[in-house]
């Protein structure tokens, strides 16, 4: 390519370079216009999810999005989760998802009552050999119905950022990764950051709880998260290779050494 380019006339070379640079110049001009109308945070909130989806189409996930302000790393992760959840709720309303869940709950309830009438009790300890064939069959049906109900209640994979060839993360998996043998469970369904993990999104900075950071690091290494929004602390001393490094926003703390370390995450 270099040889061929050098053999071209100056005017042709100039046109080739203009054709290459023009799209980048247009993109930069658009971003500058947007930043006049919005703050950096508003702009990144609005464009982060579309950017991740563009990377997904180009097979460039997983990625680490580097941003130098701790609080914003958490806010962007929560905002993406919120956007995905809103899309999920809108689609579910069209699909009649709530009715499907209610119907399945009713089925599970009915099967539980049938088992009670047969004399089966969950609290009752006994050998499986003592159970009648009818109870065993009803139990099997109950397990399958309950599994279907849990699947309906779980995060819809269409509205989660799952890396190619991977399955969706479950709360039990997250629990196993950070379990320390205590009765108190780590995974909290009410915590937006824990919910974000189920959608393939993590946040990471030095001020976050150790167990949460541990879960993010392990899940990302296992390619179960598509995106982690992190400060420069993730660029040094932690083994987290990625396909793409994204720099979201500028900062006075983004020096040459930090840039090399962050960009080096994607080789």
PDB file of C-alpha atoms in Angstrom:
ATOM      1  CA  UNK A   1       0.000   0.000   0.000  1.00  0.00           C
ATOM      2  CA  UNK A   2       2.865   2.360   0.911  1.00  0.00           C
ATOM      3  CA  UNK A   3       4.632   1.731  -2.459  1.00  0.00           C
ATOM      4  CA  UNK A   4       1.459   2.328  -4.411  1.00  0.00           C
ATOM      5  CA  UNK A   5       0.679   5.504  -2.457  1.00  0.00           C
ATOM      6  CA  UNK A   6       4.204   6.879  -3.108  1.00  0.00           C
ATOM      7  CA  UNK A   7       3.787   6.328  -6.868  1.00  0.00           C
ATOM      8  CA  UNK A   8       0.648   8.506  -6.968  1.00  0.00           C
ATOM      9  CA  UNK A   9       0.626  12.166  -8.041  1.00  0.00           C
ATOM     10  CA  UNK A  10       0.490  14.745  -5.244  1.00  0.00           C
ATOM     11  CA  UNK A  11      -3.109  15.705  -6.076  1.00  0.00           C
ATOM     12  CA  UNK A  12      -4.231  12.060  -5.973  1.00  0.00           C
ATOM     13  CA  UNK A  13      -2.405  11.549  -2.663  1.00  0.00           C
ATOM     14  CA  UNK A  14      -4.129  14.633  -1.262  1.00  0.00           C
ATOM     15  CA  UNK A  15      -7.541  13.331  -2.355  1.00  0.00           C
ATOM     16  CA  UNK A  16      -6.907   9.888  -0.787  1.00  0.00           C
ATOM     17  CA  UNK A  17      -5.911  11.500   2.530  1.00  0.00           C
ATOM     18  CA  UNK A  18      -8.932  13.823   2.423  1.00  0.00           C
ATOM     19  CA  UNK A  19     -11.243  10.816   1.844  1.00  0.00           C
ATOM     20  CA  UNK A  20      -9.717   9.050   4.866  1.00  0.00           C
ATOM     21  CA  UNK A  21      -9.770  12.096   7.160  1.00  0.00           C
ATOM     22  CA  UNK A  22     -13.210  13.506   6.168  1.00  0.00           C
ATOM     23  CA  UNK A  23     -15.357  11.005   8.182  1.00  0.00           C
ATOM     24  CA  UNK A  24     -13.197  11.554  11.292  1.00  0.00           C
ATOM     25  CA  UNK A  25     -13.431  15.324  10.871  1.00  0.00           C
ATOM     26  CA  UNK A  26     -17.233  15.095  10.514  1.00  0.00           C
ATOM     27  CA  UNK A  27     -17.449  12.924  13.646  1.00  0.00           C
ATOM     28  CA  UNK A  28     -15.249  15.335  15.621  1.00  0.00           C
ATOM     29  CA  UNK A  29     -17.328  18.318  14.463  1.00  0.00           C
ATOM     30  CA  UNK A  30     -20.528  16.524  15.528  1.00  0.00           C
ATOM     31  CA  UNK A  31     -19.103  15.741  18.986  1.00  0.00           C
ATOM     32  CA  UNK A  32     -17.962  19.358  19.438  1.00  0.00           C
ATOM     33  CA  UNK A  33     -21.462  20.589  18.511  1.00  0.00           C
ATOM     34  CA  UNK A  34     -23.039  18.168  20.993  1.00  0.00           C
ATOM     35  CA  UNK A  35     -20.697  19.278  23.789  1.00  0.00           C
ATOM     36  CA  UNK A  36     -21.771  22.891  23.231  1.00  0.00           C
ATOM     37  CA  UNK A  37     -25.407  21.880  23.766  1.00  0.00           C
ATOM     38  CA  UNK A  38     -24.791  19.313  26.567  1.00  0.00           C
ATOM     39  CA  UNK A  39     -22.377  18.759  29.417  1.00  0.00           C
ATOM     40  CA  UNK A  40     -19.794  15.991  28.996  1.00  0.00           C
ATOM     41  CA  UNK A  41     -21.718  13.794  31.417  1.00  0.00           C
ATOM     42  CA  UNK A  42     -25.025  14.254  29.582  1.00  0.00           C
ATOM     43  CA  UNK A  43     -23.322  13.505  26.261  1.00  0.00           C
ATOM     44  CA  UNK A  44     -21.640  10.322  27.564  1.00  0.00           C
ATOM     45  CA  UNK A  45     -24.875   9.171  29.251  1.00  0.00           C
ATOM     46  CA  UNK A  46     -26.698   9.465  25.931  1.00  0.00           C
ATOM     47  CA  UNK A  47     -24.008   7.890  23.714  1.00  0.00           C
ATOM     48  CA  UNK A  48     -22.385   5.179  25.877  1.00  0.00           C
ATOM     49  CA  UNK A  49     -24.927   2.406  25.151  1.00  0.00           C
ATOM     50  CA  UNK A  50     -25.141   3.082  21.369  1.00  0.00           C
ATOM     51  CA  UNK A  51     -21.317   3.064  21.277  1.00  0.00           C
ATOM     52  CA  UNK A  52     -21.168  -0.345  23.032  1.00  0.00           C
ATOM     53  CA  UNK A  53     -23.741  -1.726  20.575  1.00  0.00           C
ATOM     54  CA  UNK A  54     -21.662  -0.426  17.648  1.00  0.00           C
ATOM     55  CA  UNK A  55     -18.620  -2.240  19.064  1.00  0.00           C
ATOM     56  CA  UNK A  56     -20.723  -5.403  19.446  1.00  0.00           C
ATOM     57  CA  UNK A  57     -21.671  -5.300  15.737  1.00  0.00           C
ATOM     58  CA  UNK A  58     -17.980  -4.897  14.826  1.00  0.00           C
ATOM     59  CA  UNK A  59     -17.047  -7.884  17.073  1.00  0.00           C
ATOM     60  CA  UNK A  60     -14.928  -5.605  19.297  1.00  0.00           C
ATOM     61  CA  UNK A  61     -16.258  -6.671  22.702  1.00  0.00           C
ATOM     62  CA  UNK A  62     -15.449  -7.034  25.546  1.00  0.00           C
ATOM     63  CA  UNK A  63     -14.182  -3.508  26.201  1.00  0.00           C
ATOM     64  CA  UNK A  64     -12.970  -1.355  29.069  1.00  0.00           C
ATOM     65  CA  UNK A  65     -14.238   2.226  29.059  1.00  0.00           C
ATOM     66  CA  UNK A  66     -11.721   4.409  30.879  1.00  0.00           C
ATOM     67  CA  UNK A  67     -13.001   7.502  32.661  1.00  0.00           C
ATOM     68  CA  UNK A  68     -11.011   9.352  35.322  1.00  0.00           C
ATOM     69  CA  UNK A  69     -13.851  10.410  37.667  1.00  0.00           C
ATOM     70  CA  UNK A  70     -14.854   7.672  40.142  1.00  0.00           C
ATOM     71  CA  UNK A  71     -18.472   8.718  40.727  1.00  0.00           C
ATOM     72  CA  UNK A  72     -19.129   8.986  37.005  1.00  0.00           C
ATOM     73  CA  UNK A  73     -17.923   5.408  36.373  1.00  0.00           C
ATOM     74  CA  UNK A  74     -20.709   4.218  38.661  1.00  0.00           C
ATOM     75  CA  UNK A  75     -23.258   6.651  37.188  1.00  0.00           C
ATOM     76  CA  UNK A  76     -22.581   5.569  33.591  1.00  0.00           C
ATOM     77  CA  UNK A  77     -22.897   1.870  34.512  1.00  0.00           C
ATOM     78  CA  UNK A  78     -26.208   2.578  36.276  1.00  0.00           C
ATOM     79  CA  UNK A  79     -27.475   4.728  33.396  1.00  0.00           C
ATOM     80  CA  UNK A  80     -26.788   2.010  30.800  1.00  0.00           C
ATOM     81  CA  UNK A  81     -28.557  -0.529  33.018  1.00  0.00           C
ATOM     82  CA  UNK A  82     -31.500   1.856  33.384  1.00  0.00           C
ATOM     83  CA  UNK A  83     -31.709   2.342  29.598  1.00  0.00           C
ATOM     84  CA  UNK A  84     -31.623  -1.425  28.953  1.00  0.00           C
ATOM     85  CA  UNK A  85     -34.278  -2.013  31.609  1.00  0.00           C
ATOM     86  CA  UNK A  86     -36.533   0.674  30.089  1.00  0.00           C
ATOM     87  CA  UNK A  87     -36.197  -0.982  26.647  1.00  0.00           C
ATOM     88  CA  UNK A  88     -36.959  -4.370  28.224  1.00  0.00           C
ATOM     89  CA  UNK A  89     -40.095  -3.078  29.978  1.00  0.00           C
ATOM     90  CA  UNK A  90     -41.336  -1.434  26.770  1.00  0.00           C
ATOM     91  CA  UNK A  91     -40.869  -4.657  24.783  1.00  0.00           C
ATOM     92  CA  UNK A  92     -42.419  -6.791  27.531  1.00  0.00           C
ATOM     93  CA  UNK A  93     -45.481  -4.535  27.584  1.00  0.00           C
ATOM     94  CA  UNK A  94     -45.916  -5.191  23.844  1.00  0.00           C
ATOM     95  CA  UNK A  95     -45.344  -8.946  24.272  1.00  0.00           C
ATOM     96  CA  UNK A  96     -47.792  -9.331  27.183  1.00  0.00           C
ATOM     97  CA  UNK A  97     -44.932 -10.563  29.382  1.00  0.00           C
ATOM     98  CA  UNK A  98     -46.717  -9.805  32.687  1.00  0.00           C
ATOM     99  CA  UNK A  99     -49.603 -12.091  31.679  1.00  0.00           C
ATOM    100  CA  UNK A 100     -47.152 -14.907  30.829  1.00  0.00           C
ATOM    101  CA  UNK A 101     -45.504 -14.571  34.266  1.00  0.00           C
ATOM    102  CA  UNK A 102     -48.880 -14.531  36.051  1.00  0.00           C
ATOM    103  CA  UNK A 103     -50.025 -17.620  34.095  1.00  0.00           C
ATOM    104  CA  UNK A 104     -46.823 -19.501  34.958  1.00  0.00           C
ATOM    105  CA  UNK A 105     -47.064 -18.492  38.646  1.00  0.00           C
ATOM    106  CA  UNK A 106     -50.612 -19.834  38.709  1.00  0.00           C
ATOM    107  CA  UNK A 107     -49.386 -23.115  37.190  1.00  0.00           C
ATOM    108  CA  UNK A 108     -46.609 -23.490  39.795  1.00  0.00           C
ATOM    109  CA  UNK A 109     -49.107 -22.714  42.578  1.00  0.00           C
ATOM    110  CA  UNK A 110     -51.517 -25.333  41.234  1.00  0.00           C
ATOM    111  CA  UNK A 111     -48.797 -27.987  41.072  1.00  0.00           C
ATOM    112  CA  UNK A 112     -47.703 -27.180  44.642  1.00  0.00           C
ATOM    113  CA  UNK A 113     -51.299 -27.637  45.872  1.00  0.00           C
ATOM    114  CA  UNK A 114     -51.606 -30.926  43.970  1.00  0.00           C
ATOM    115  CA  UNK A 115     -48.448 -32.203  45.669  1.00  0.00           C
ATOM    116  CA  UNK A 116     -49.829 -31.222  49.080  1.00  0.00           C
ATOM    117  CA  UNK A 117     -53.024 -33.183  48.380  1.00  0.00           C
ATOM    118  CA  UNK A 118     -50.877 -36.210  47.516  1.00  0.00           C
ATOM    119  CA  UNK A 119     -49.306 -35.915  50.981  1.00  0.00           C
ATOM    120  CA  UNK A 120     -45.953 -34.495  49.859  1.00  0.00           C
ATOM    121  CA  UNK A 121     -44.263 -31.853  52.007  1.00  0.00           C
ATOM    122  CA  UNK A 122     -40.975 -30.039  51.296  1.00  0.00           C
ATOM    123  CA  UNK A 123     -40.193 -29.937  55.012  1.00  0.00           C
ATOM    124  CA  UNK A 124     -40.720 -33.658  55.363  1.00  0.00           C
ATOM    125  CA  UNK A 125     -37.412 -35.500  55.101  1.00  0.00           C
ATOM    126  CA  UNK A 126     -37.477 -38.930  53.612  1.00  0.00           C
ATOM    127  CA  UNK A 127     -35.995 -41.304  51.092  1.00  0.00           C
ATOM    128  CA  UNK A 128     -36.912 -40.791  47.408  1.00  0.00           C
ATOM    129  CA  UNK A 129     -37.739 -44.495  47.235  1.00  0.00           C
ATOM    130  CA  UNK A 130     -40.660 -43.865  49.593  1.00  0.00           C
ATOM    131  CA  UNK A 131     -42.288 -41.487  47.089  1.00  0.00           C
ATOM    132  CA  UNK A 132     -44.958 -42.848  44.764  1.00  0.00           C
ATOM    133  CA  UNK A 133     -44.543 -42.661  40.985  1.00  0.00           C
ATOM    134  CA  UNK A 134     -47.386 -40.122  40.873  1.00  0.00           C
ATOM    135  CA  UNK A 135     -45.564 -37.791  43.323  1.00  0.00           C
ATOM    136  CA  UNK A 136     -42.251 -38.214  41.471  1.00  0.00           C
ATOM    137  CA  UNK A 137     -43.914 -37.278  38.182  1.00  0.00           C
ATOM    138  CA  UNK A 138     -45.630 -34.251  39.769  1.00  0.00           C
ATOM    139  CA  UNK A 139     -42.320 -33.169  41.340  1.00  0.00           C
ATOM    140  CA  UNK A 140     -40.576 -33.351  37.983  1.00  0.00           C
ATOM    141  CA  UNK A 141     -43.327 -31.253  36.399  1.00  0.00           C
ATOM    142  CA  UNK A 142     -43.065 -28.770  39.294  1.00  0.00           C
ATOM    143  CA  UNK A 143     -39.281 -28.407  38.849  1.00  0.00           C
ATOM    144  CA  UNK A 144     -39.689 -27.751  35.105  1.00  0.00           C
ATOM    145  CA  UNK A 145     -42.519 -25.255  35.656  1.00  0.00           C
ATOM    146  CA  UNK A 146     -40.536 -23.409  38.345  1.00  0.00           C
ATOM    147  CA  UNK A 147     -37.441 -23.267  36.076  1.00  0.00           C
ATOM    148  CA  UNK A 148     -39.581 -21.730  33.324  1.00  0.00           C
ATOM    149  CA  UNK A 149     -40.985 -19.188  35.808  1.00  0.00           C
ATOM    150  CA  UNK A 150     -37.487 -18.185  36.972  1.00  0.00           C
ATOM    151  CA  UNK A 151     -36.422 -17.767  33.347  1.00  0.00           C
ATOM    152  CA  UNK A 152     -39.416 -15.493  32.684  1.00  0.00           C
ATOM    153  CA  UNK A 153     -38.563 -13.403  35.764  1.00  0.00           C
ATOM    154  CA  UNK A 154     -34.832 -13.169  34.931  1.00  0.00           C
ATOM    155  CA  UNK A 155     -33.189 -10.428  32.861  1.00  0.00           C
ATOM    156  CA  UNK A 156     -34.197 -10.770  29.203  1.00  0.00           C
ATOM    157  CA  UNK A 157     -30.984 -11.633  27.274  1.00  0.00           C
ATOM    158  CA  UNK A 158     -32.143  -9.400  24.409  1.00  0.00           C
ATOM    159  CA  UNK A 159     -31.594  -6.454  26.760  1.00  0.00           C
ATOM    160  CA  UNK A 160     -28.266  -7.525  28.215  1.00  0.00           C
ATOM    161  CA  UNK A 161     -24.754  -7.015  26.832  1.00  0.00           C
ATOM    162  CA  UNK A 162     -23.588 -10.625  26.632  1.00  0.00           C
ATOM    163  CA  UNK A 163     -20.188 -11.291  24.993  1.00  0.00           C
ATOM    164  CA  UNK A 164     -20.304 -13.509  21.858  1.00  0.00           C
ATOM    165  CA  UNK A 165     -20.513 -17.220  22.609  1.00  0.00           C
ATOM    166  CA  UNK A 166     -21.168 -16.680  26.330  1.00  0.00           C
ATOM    167  CA  UNK A 167     -24.203 -17.278  28.538  1.00  0.00           C
ATOM    168  CA  UNK A 168     -25.851 -14.739  30.806  1.00  0.00           C
ATOM    169  CA  UNK A 169     -24.540 -14.325  34.358  1.00  0.00           C
ATOM    170  CA  UNK A 170     -26.824 -15.543  37.155  1.00  0.00           C
ATOM    171  CA  UNK A 171     -26.992 -14.311  40.791  1.00  0.00           C
ATOM    172  CA  UNK A 172     -25.888 -17.779  41.994  1.00  0.00           C
ATOM    173  CA  UNK A 173     -22.717 -17.607  39.880  1.00  0.00           C
ATOM    174  CA  UNK A 174     -21.842 -14.182  41.276  1.00  0.00           C
ATOM    175  CA  UNK A 175     -22.473 -15.474  44.792  1.00  0.00           C
ATOM    176  CA  UNK A 176     -20.157 -18.453  44.245  1.00  0.00           C
ATOM    177  CA  UNK A 177     -17.353 -16.200  42.995  1.00  0.00           C
ATOM    178  CA  UNK A 178     -17.189 -14.015  46.089  1.00  0.00           C
ATOM    179  CA  UNK A 179     -18.519 -16.421  48.716  1.00  0.00           C
ATOM    180  CA  UNK A 180     -16.460 -16.409  51.919  1.00  0.00           C
ATOM    181  CA  UNK A 181     -18.476 -19.068  53.756  1.00  0.00           C
ATOM    182  CA  UNK A 182     -20.605 -16.584  55.709  1.00  0.00           C
ATOM    183  CA  UNK A 183     -24.384 -16.863  55.808  1.00  0.00           C
ATOM    184  CA  UNK A 184     -24.817 -13.276  54.691  1.00  0.00           C
ATOM    185  CA  UNK A 185     -25.249 -13.218  50.925  1.00  0.00           C
ATOM    186  CA  UNK A 186     -23.287 -10.823  48.705  1.00  0.00           C
ATOM    187  CA  UNK A 187     -25.726 -10.467  45.795  1.00  0.00           C
ATOM    188  CA  UNK A 188     -28.379  -7.840  46.494  1.00  0.00           C
ATOM    189  CA  UNK A 189     -31.201  -7.636  43.890  1.00  0.00           C
ATOM    190  CA  UNK A 190     -32.011  -4.100  45.088  1.00  0.00           C
ATOM    191  CA  UNK A 191     -28.485  -2.817  44.290  1.00  0.00           C
ATOM    192  CA  UNK A 192     -28.373  -1.269  40.756  1.00  0.00           C
ATOM    193  CA  UNK A 193     -24.685  -2.199  40.376  1.00  0.00           C
ATOM    194  CA  UNK A 194     -25.443  -5.846  41.162  1.00  0.00           C
ATOM    195  CA  UNK A 195     -28.301  -5.743  38.636  1.00  0.00           C
ATOM    196  CA  UNK A 196     -25.865  -4.241  36.104  1.00  0.00           C
ATOM    197  CA  UNK A 197     -23.690  -7.376  36.348  1.00  0.00           C
ATOM    198  CA  UNK A 198     -26.666  -9.476  35.172  1.00  0.00           C
ATOM    199  CA  UNK A 199     -26.801  -7.253  32.075  1.00  0.00           C
ATOM    200  CA  UNK A 200     -23.069  -7.647  31.318  1.00  0.00           C
ATOM    201  CA  UNK A 201     -22.003  -4.265  32.737  1.00  0.00           C
ATOM    202  CA  UNK A 202     -19.507  -3.562  35.519  1.00  0.00           C
ATOM    203  CA  UNK A 203     -17.897  -0.544  37.181  1.00  0.00           C
ATOM    204  CA  UNK A 204     -14.480  -0.490  38.816  1.00  0.00           C
ATOM    205  CA  UNK A 205     -12.473   1.985  40.895  1.00  0.00           C
ATOM    206  CA  UNK A 206     -10.343   1.775  44.028  1.00  0.00           C
ATOM    207  CA  UNK A 207     -13.085   3.141  46.312  1.00  0.00           C
ATOM    208  CA  UNK A 208     -15.615   0.377  45.571  1.00  0.00           C
ATOM    209  CA  UNK A 209     -16.281  -2.585  47.943  1.00  0.00           C
ATOM    210  CA  UNK A 210     -13.619  -5.301  47.584  1.00  0.00           C
ATOM    211  CA  UNK A 211     -16.116  -8.124  46.946  1.00  0.00           C
ATOM    212  CA  UNK A 212     -17.814  -6.206  44.146  1.00  0.00           C
ATOM    213  CA  UNK A 213     -14.461  -5.429  42.505  1.00  0.00           C
ATOM    214  CA  UNK A 214     -13.502  -9.101  42.851  1.00  0.00           C
ATOM    215  CA  UNK A 215     -16.735 -10.159  41.113  1.00  0.00           C
ATOM    216  CA  UNK A 216     -16.161  -7.657  38.268  1.00  0.00           C
ATOM    217  CA  UNK A 217     -12.543  -8.750  37.743  1.00  0.00           C
ATOM    218  CA  UNK A 218     -13.389 -12.468  37.704  1.00  0.00           C
ATOM    219  CA  UNK A 219     -16.435 -12.110  35.466  1.00  0.00           C
ATOM    220  CA  UNK A 220     -14.507  -9.937  32.997  1.00  0.00           C
ATOM    221  CA  UNK A 221     -11.572 -12.371  32.847  1.00  0.00           C
ATOM    222  CA  UNK A 222     -14.089 -15.158  32.162  1.00  0.00           C
ATOM    223  CA  UNK A 223     -15.562 -12.990  29.343  1.00  0.00           C
ATOM    224  CA  UNK A 224     -18.968 -12.872  31.040  1.00  0.00           C
ATOM    225  CA  UNK A 225     -19.117  -9.036  31.043  1.00  0.00           C
ATOM    226  CA  UNK A 226     -19.107  -7.005  27.823  1.00  0.00           C
ATOM    227  CA  UNK A 227     -18.113  -3.694  29.334  1.00  0.00           C
ATOM    228  CA  UNK A 228     -16.414  -2.366  32.458  1.00  0.00           C
ATOM    229  CA  UNK A 229     -16.284   1.382  33.129  1.00  0.00           C
ATOM    230  CA  UNK A 230     -13.165   2.064  35.151  1.00  0.00           C
ATOM    231  CA  UNK A 231     -10.624   4.622  36.310  1.00  0.00           C
ATOM    232  CA  UNK A 232      -6.880   4.360  35.663  1.00  0.00           C
ATOM    233  CA  UNK A 233      -6.489   1.932  38.622  1.00  0.00           C
ATOM    234  CA  UNK A 234      -7.655  -0.910  36.349  1.00  0.00           C
ATOM    235  CA  UNK A 235      -4.781  -0.226  33.933  1.00  0.00           C
ATOM    236  CA  UNK A 236      -2.053  -1.258  36.363  1.00  0.00           C
ATOM    237  CA  UNK A 237      -1.342  -4.469  38.244  1.00  0.00           C
ATOM    238  CA  UNK A 238      -4.594  -6.303  37.431  1.00  0.00           C
ATOM    239  CA  UNK A 239      -4.782  -9.015  34.783  1.00  0.00           C
ATOM    240  CA  UNK A 240      -7.790  -7.927  32.692  1.00  0.00           C
ATOM    241  CA  UNK A 241      -7.035  -8.177  28.948  1.00  0.00           C
ATOM    242  CA  UNK A 242      -9.678  -6.796  26.619  1.00  0.00           C
ATOM    243  CA  UNK A 243     -10.421  -6.472  22.906  1.00  0.00           C
ATOM    244  CA  UNK A 244     -11.006  -2.716  22.998  1.00  0.00           C
ATOM    245  CA  UNK A 245      -9.986   0.210  25.207  1.00  0.00           C
ATOM    246  CA  UNK A 246     -12.261   3.263  25.055  1.00  0.00           C
ATOM    247  CA  UNK A 247     -11.364   6.703  26.430  1.00  0.00           C
ATOM    248  CA  UNK A 248     -14.543   8.477  27.551  1.00  0.00           C
ATOM    249  CA  UNK A 249     -13.899  12.165  28.175  1.00  0.00           C
ATOM    250  CA  UNK A 250     -10.635  13.976  28.832  1.00  0.00           C
ATOM    251  CA  UNK A 251      -8.849  14.675  32.110  1.00  0.00           C
ATOM    252  CA  UNK A 252      -5.815  16.515  33.445  1.00  0.00           C
ATOM    253  CA  UNK A 253      -4.813  13.186  35.041  1.00  0.00           C
ATOM    254  CA  UNK A 254      -4.629  11.431  31.657  1.00  0.00           C
ATOM    255  CA  UNK A 255      -0.877  11.618  31.060  1.00  0.00           C
ATOM    256  CA  UNK A 256       1.252   9.709  28.506  1.00  0.00           C
ATOM    257  CA  UNK A 257       2.073   6.859  30.904  1.00  0.00           C
ATOM    258  CA  UNK A 258      -1.583   6.340  31.898  1.00  0.00           C
ATOM    259  CA  UNK A 259      -2.616   6.429  28.242  1.00  0.00           C
ATOM    260  CA  UNK A 260      -0.078   3.729  27.288  1.00  0.00           C
ATOM    261  CA  UNK A 261      -1.129   1.529  30.214  1.00  0.00           C
ATOM    262  CA  UNK A 262      -4.846   1.868  29.420  1.00  0.00           C
ATOM    263  CA  UNK A 263      -4.470   1.408  25.658  1.00  0.00           C
ATOM    264  CA  UNK A 264      -2.204  -1.581  26.356  1.00  0.00           C
ATOM    265  CA  UNK A 265      -5.118  -3.479  27.891  1.00  0.00           C
ATOM    266  CA  UNK A 266      -6.311  -4.201  24.349  1.00  0.00           C
ATOM    267  CA  UNK A 267      -2.793  -5.049  23.132  1.00  0.00           C
TER     268      UNK A 267
END
